[in-house]
Tab-separated table of C-alpha atoms in Angstrom:
chain	number	residue	atom	x	y	z
A	1	UNK	CA	0.090	0.008	-0.028
A	2	UNK	CA	1.042	3.625	-0.451
A	3	UNK	CA	3.044	5.047	2.391
A	4	UNK	CA	4.278	8.645	3.187
A	5	UNK	CA	6.981	9.046	5.994
A	6	UNK	CA	8.497	12.364	7.190
A	7	UNK	CA	11.883	12.127	8.812
A	8	UNK	CA	10.962	12.957	12.346
A	9	UNK	CA	7.982	13.764	14.302
A	10	UNK	CA	9.799	16.723	15.863
A	11	UNK	CA	12.823	18.749	14.906
A	12	UNK	CA	14.617	21.310	17.043
A	13	UNK	CA	17.130	23.831	15.508
A	14	UNK	CA	18.857	27.121	16.525
A	15	UNK	CA	17.723	30.399	15.086
A	16	UNK	CA	19.649	31.242	11.951
A	17	UNK	CA	20.420	27.552	10.981
A	18	UNK	CA	19.018	25.850	7.978
A	19	UNK	CA	16.285	23.458	8.749
A	20	UNK	CA	16.014	20.360	6.583
A	21	UNK	CA	12.803	18.228	6.531
A	22	UNK	CA	12.432	14.944	4.670
A	23	UNK	CA	9.495	13.323	2.975
A	24	UNK	CA	9.723	9.796	1.642
A	25	UNK	CA	7.081	7.790	-0.167
A	26	UNK	CA	6.769	4.208	-1.189
A	27	UNK	CA	4.465	2.178	-3.587
A	28	UNK	CA	3.504	5.022	-5.888
A	29	UNK	CA	4.767	7.635	-8.369
A	30	UNK	CA	3.530	11.058	-7.619
A	31	UNK	CA	3.266	13.539	-10.449
A	32	UNK	CA	3.907	16.351	-8.083
A	33	UNK	CA	4.503	17.049	-4.389
A	34	UNK	CA	3.234	19.895	-2.235
A	35	UNK	CA	4.471	21.255	1.108
A	36	UNK	CA	2.127	22.835	3.663
A	37	UNK	CA	2.614	24.630	6.869
A	38	UNK	CA	0.104	24.144	9.795
A	39	UNK	CA	0.052	26.182	13.057
A	40	UNK	CA	-1.917	24.743	16.060
A	41	UNK	CA	-5.597	24.834	15.717
A	42	UNK	CA	-5.574	26.247	12.127
A	43	UNK	CA	-5.878	24.868	8.718
A	44	UNK	CA	-2.769	24.009	6.665
A	45	UNK	CA	-1.353	26.713	4.335
A	46	UNK	CA	0.228	25.925	1.050
A	47	UNK	CA	3.957	26.701	0.621
A	48	UNK	CA	5.374	25.157	-2.451
A	49	UNK	CA	4.453	22.797	-5.248
A	50	UNK	CA	7.092	20.849	-7.212
A	51	UNK	CA	6.535	18.636	-10.212
A	52	UNK	CA	8.108	15.362	-11.195
A	53	UNK	CA	10.207	16.858	-13.872
A	54	UNK	CA	11.616	19.698	-11.637
A	55	UNK	CA	14.606	19.043	-9.580
A	56	UNK	CA	14.333	22.162	-7.321
A	57	UNK	CA	11.947	25.006	-6.452
A	58	UNK	CA	12.556	28.112	-4.410
A	59	UNK	CA	10.515	30.675	-2.774
A	60	UNK	CA	12.192	33.350	-0.500
A	61	UNK	CA	13.925	31.342	2.252
A	62	UNK	CA	12.297	28.102	1.140
A	63	UNK	CA	13.834	25.453	-1.104
A	64	UNK	CA	12.345	22.081	-2.101
A	65	UNK	CA	13.928	19.280	-3.971
A	66	UNK	CA	12.189	16.229	-5.590
A	67	UNK	CA	14.195	13.056	-6.458
A	68	UNK	CA	11.858	10.568	-8.052
A	69	UNK	CA	14.617	7.833	-8.032
A	70	UNK	CA	14.966	8.198	-4.380
A	71	UNK	CA	11.224	8.734	-3.900
A	72	UNK	CA	12.161	11.609	-1.637
A	73	UNK	CA	11.649	15.365	-1.266
A	74	UNK	CA	13.579	17.548	0.889
A	75	UNK	CA	12.289	20.865	2.293
A	76	UNK	CA	14.825	23.464	3.443
A	77	UNK	CA	14.250	26.697	5.454
A	78	UNK	CA	17.393	28.870	5.357
A	79	UNK	CA	18.125	31.573	8.023
A	80	UNK	CA	15.246	29.947	10.224
A	81	UNK	CA	13.438	32.195	12.636
A	82	UNK	CA	11.251	31.396	15.713
A	83	UNK	CA	8.237	32.394	13.460
A	84	UNK	CA	8.996	29.403	11.285
A	85	UNK	CA	8.032	27.035	14.215
A	86	UNK	CA	5.115	25.024	13.005
A	87	UNK	CA	4.230	21.620	11.649
A	88	UNK	CA	5.217	20.934	7.995
A	89	UNK	CA	3.258	18.407	5.997
A	90	UNK	CA	4.201	16.981	2.651
A	91	UNK	CA	1.536	15.708	0.156
A	92	UNK	CA	2.791	13.652	-2.798
A	93	UNK	CA	-0.112	13.419	-5.268
A	94	UNK	CA	-1.217	11.425	-8.281
A	95	UNK	CA	-3.154	14.175	-10.140
A	96	UNK	CA	-5.341	14.910	-7.091
A	97	UNK	CA	-7.027	11.536	-6.968
A	98	UNK	CA	-6.488	11.237	-3.306
A	99	UNK	CA	-4.998	14.223	-1.675
A	100	UNK	CA	-3.273	12.587	1.305
A	101	UNK	CA	-0.724	14.148	3.702
A	102	UNK	CA	2.286	12.742	5.258
A	103	UNK	CA	2.481	12.558	9.162
A	104	UNK	CA	4.165	15.901	9.414
A	105	UNK	CA	7.310	17.214	11.181
A	106	UNK	CA	6.905	19.565	14.087
A	107	UNK	CA	9.675	22.234	13.761
A	108	UNK	CA	10.713	24.341	16.636
A	109	UNK	CA	13.231	27.095	15.995
A	110	UNK	CA	14.814	28.139	19.241
A	111	UNK	CA	16.019	31.756	19.838
B	1	UNK	CA	-7.381	35.754	5.887
B	2	UNK	CA	-8.607	32.392	4.455
B	3	UNK	CA	-10.857	32.472	1.568
B	4	UNK	CA	-12.624	29.329	2.728
B	5	UNK	CA	-15.113	30.051	5.491
B	6	UNK	CA	-16.273	27.367	7.938
B	7	UNK	CA	-19.065	27.610	10.361
B	8	UNK	CA	-19.399	27.046	13.311
B	9	UNK	CA	-15.937	27.414	14.629
B	10	UNK	CA	-16.760	25.341	17.609
B	11	UNK	CA	-19.586	22.721	18.100
B	12	UNK	CA	-20.449	20.676	21.105
B	13	UNK	CA	-23.139	18.035	20.618
B	14	UNK	CA	-24.485	14.997	22.244
B	15	UNK	CA	-24.543	11.518	20.638
B	16	UNK	CA	-28.153	11.774	19.783
B	17	UNK	CA	-28.007	15.183	18.222
B	18	UNK	CA	-28.184	16.122	14.554
B	19	UNK	CA	-26.008	19.001	13.457
B	20	UNK	CA	-24.276	20.319	10.387
B	21	UNK	CA	-20.864	21.862	9.476
B	22	UNK	CA	-20.775	24.439	6.718
B	23	UNK	CA	-18.168	25.525	4.279
B	24	UNK	CA	-18.213	28.195	1.678
B	25	UNK	CA	-15.665	29.389	-0.980
B	26	UNK	CA	-16.040	32.040	-3.648
B	27	UNK	CA	-12.922	31.375	-5.573
B	28	UNK	CA	-14.731	29.580	-8.405
B	29	UNK	CA	-13.106	26.289	-7.361
B	30	UNK	CA	-14.692	23.153	-8.759
B	31	UNK	CA	-13.270	20.665	-6.076
B	32	UNK	CA	-14.087	20.717	-2.328
B	33	UNK	CA	-12.907	18.486	0.402
B	34	UNK	CA	-13.666	17.408	3.901
B	35	UNK	CA	-10.812	16.329	6.108
B	36	UNK	CA	-10.733	15.139	9.838
B	37	UNK	CA	-7.818	15.918	12.070
B	38	UNK	CA	-7.026	14.527	15.465
B	39	UNK	CA	-4.476	16.005	17.776
B	40	UNK	CA	-0.875	15.548	16.629
B	41	UNK	CA	-2.006	13.750	13.426
B	42	UNK	CA	-2.142	14.965	9.831
B	43	UNK	CA	-5.426	15.817	8.194
B	44	UNK	CA	-7.185	12.644	7.003
B	45	UNK	CA	-9.270	12.763	3.927
B	46	UNK	CA	-12.989	11.969	4.207
B	47	UNK	CA	-14.789	13.152	1.041
B	48	UNK	CA	-14.077	14.833	-2.244
B	49	UNK	CA	-16.535	16.584	-4.374
B	50	UNK	CA	-15.740	17.407	-8.005
B	51	UNK	CA	-18.176	19.545	-9.959
B	52	UNK	CA	-20.726	19.073	-7.133
B	53	UNK	CA	-20.589	15.321	-7.430
B	54	UNK	CA	-19.053	13.115	-4.813
B	55	UNK	CA	-15.896	11.574	-6.444
B	56	UNK	CA	-14.195	10.135	-3.343
B	57	UNK	CA	-15.488	8.647	-0.102
B	58	UNK	CA	-12.704	7.301	2.064
B	59	UNK	CA	-14.960	4.645	3.807
B	60	UNK	CA	-16.357	7.085	6.118
B	61	UNK	CA	-19.136	5.819	8.509
B	62	UNK	CA	-22.622	6.810	7.410
B	63	UNK	CA	-23.071	8.866	10.493
B	64	UNK	CA	-21.237	11.536	8.466
B	65	UNK	CA	-23.178	12.658	5.507
B	66	UNK	CA	-21.811	15.175	2.958
B	67	UNK	CA	-23.768	17.400	0.748
B	68	UNK	CA	-22.730	19.908	-2.029
B	69	UNK	CA	-25.767	22.068	-2.682
B	70	UNK	CA	-23.892	24.128	-5.285
B	71	UNK	CA	-20.428	24.880	-6.479
B	72	UNK	CA	-19.669	27.196	-3.523
B	73	UNK	CA	-21.077	25.226	-0.668
B	74	UNK	CA	-20.206	22.088	1.077
B	75	UNK	CA	-21.933	20.669	4.119
B	76	UNK	CA	-21.206	17.897	6.463
B	77	UNK	CA	-24.276	16.533	8.219
B	78	UNK	CA	-23.623	14.820	11.513
B	79	UNK	CA	-25.911	12.304	13.290
B	80	UNK	CA	-25.392	9.860	16.095
B	81	UNK	CA	-21.717	10.595	16.503
B	82	UNK	CA	-19.482	8.922	18.996
B	83	UNK	CA	-17.039	10.626	21.331
B	84	UNK	CA	-14.102	9.417	19.260
B	85	UNK	CA	-15.457	11.658	16.398
B	86	UNK	CA	-14.353	14.670	18.351
B	87	UNK	CA	-11.779	16.327	16.120
B	88	UNK	CA	-11.030	19.465	13.968
B	89	UNK	CA	-13.033	19.213	10.717
B	90	UNK	CA	-11.349	20.930	7.939
B	91	UNK	CA	-12.869	21.977	4.584
B	92	UNK	CA	-10.714	22.709	1.564
B	93	UNK	CA	-11.053	23.738	-2.045
B	94	UNK	CA	-8.945	23.511	-5.286
B	95	UNK	CA	-9.321	24.754	-8.724
B	96	UNK	CA	-9.945	21.169	-10.003
B	97	UNK	CA	-9.783	17.685	-8.731
B	98	UNK	CA	-8.027	14.985	-10.617
B	99	UNK	CA	-5.347	17.068	-12.303
B	100	UNK	CA	-2.103	18.582	-10.957
B	101	UNK	CA	-3.306	22.158	-10.816
B	102	UNK	CA	-2.111	23.380	-7.615
B	103	UNK	CA	-2.843	23.904	-4.116
B	104	UNK	CA	-5.636	23.212	-1.658
B	105	UNK	CA	-6.974	26.197	0.192
B	106	UNK	CA	-8.111	25.381	3.725
B	107	UNK	CA	-10.594	26.932	5.982
B	108	UNK	CA	-9.759	27.522	9.797
B	109	UNK	CA	-11.834	24.380	10.712
B	110	UNK	CA	-14.576	23.503	12.937
B	111	UNK	CA	-13.743	22.108	16.372
B	112	UNK	CA	-16.236	19.370	17.175
B	113	UNK	CA	-16.715	17.794	20.577
B	114	UNK	CA	-19.113	14.920	21.014
B	115	UNK	CA	-20.239	14.366	24.608
């Protein structure tokens, strides 16, 4: 069956460092992959989408890579700030047939 | 501010009550979704509507009954719920379902407590 894993349930890093979050998937081949941010008690907010034919995507301090051979996406936040503390969810998707999220990584950026 | 509006924000109901959650979007999106989220877990897909027709039902118990009266509205009717159904219920919309168009827009959710 299809499975999505994110590297760790929780990740603590020091302010100013680069946070790297991992999303691995098995038993399917998503056409694209999305990353979302969720704050406690609120709905997820879209951050970035990367397609299977794209190796890398950037948006301000965010960078996403997509390796279809490794079946993995990496999500980087450079120069991290306490305001970046949130849960980050990946969603590999096969043309929107079943929009399923990974378990999420709870990131804490310590001042 | 989110462009997907959910009401009510909080709902407390007994196991014999009938209530409804409502969701509205005015972005012209043709796909709408219901998700259920328990504490420290990711959102879990329940239903997908595409062009006002139910396209995905992820084996959700019949005590949850979705309805899509028109392209802007999505309801979730609740009846005879159990305490374990207490959760944050999230509505989302996207331009289309079934093609890789882009993001989901989520509402802020309805926090449901079943006593």
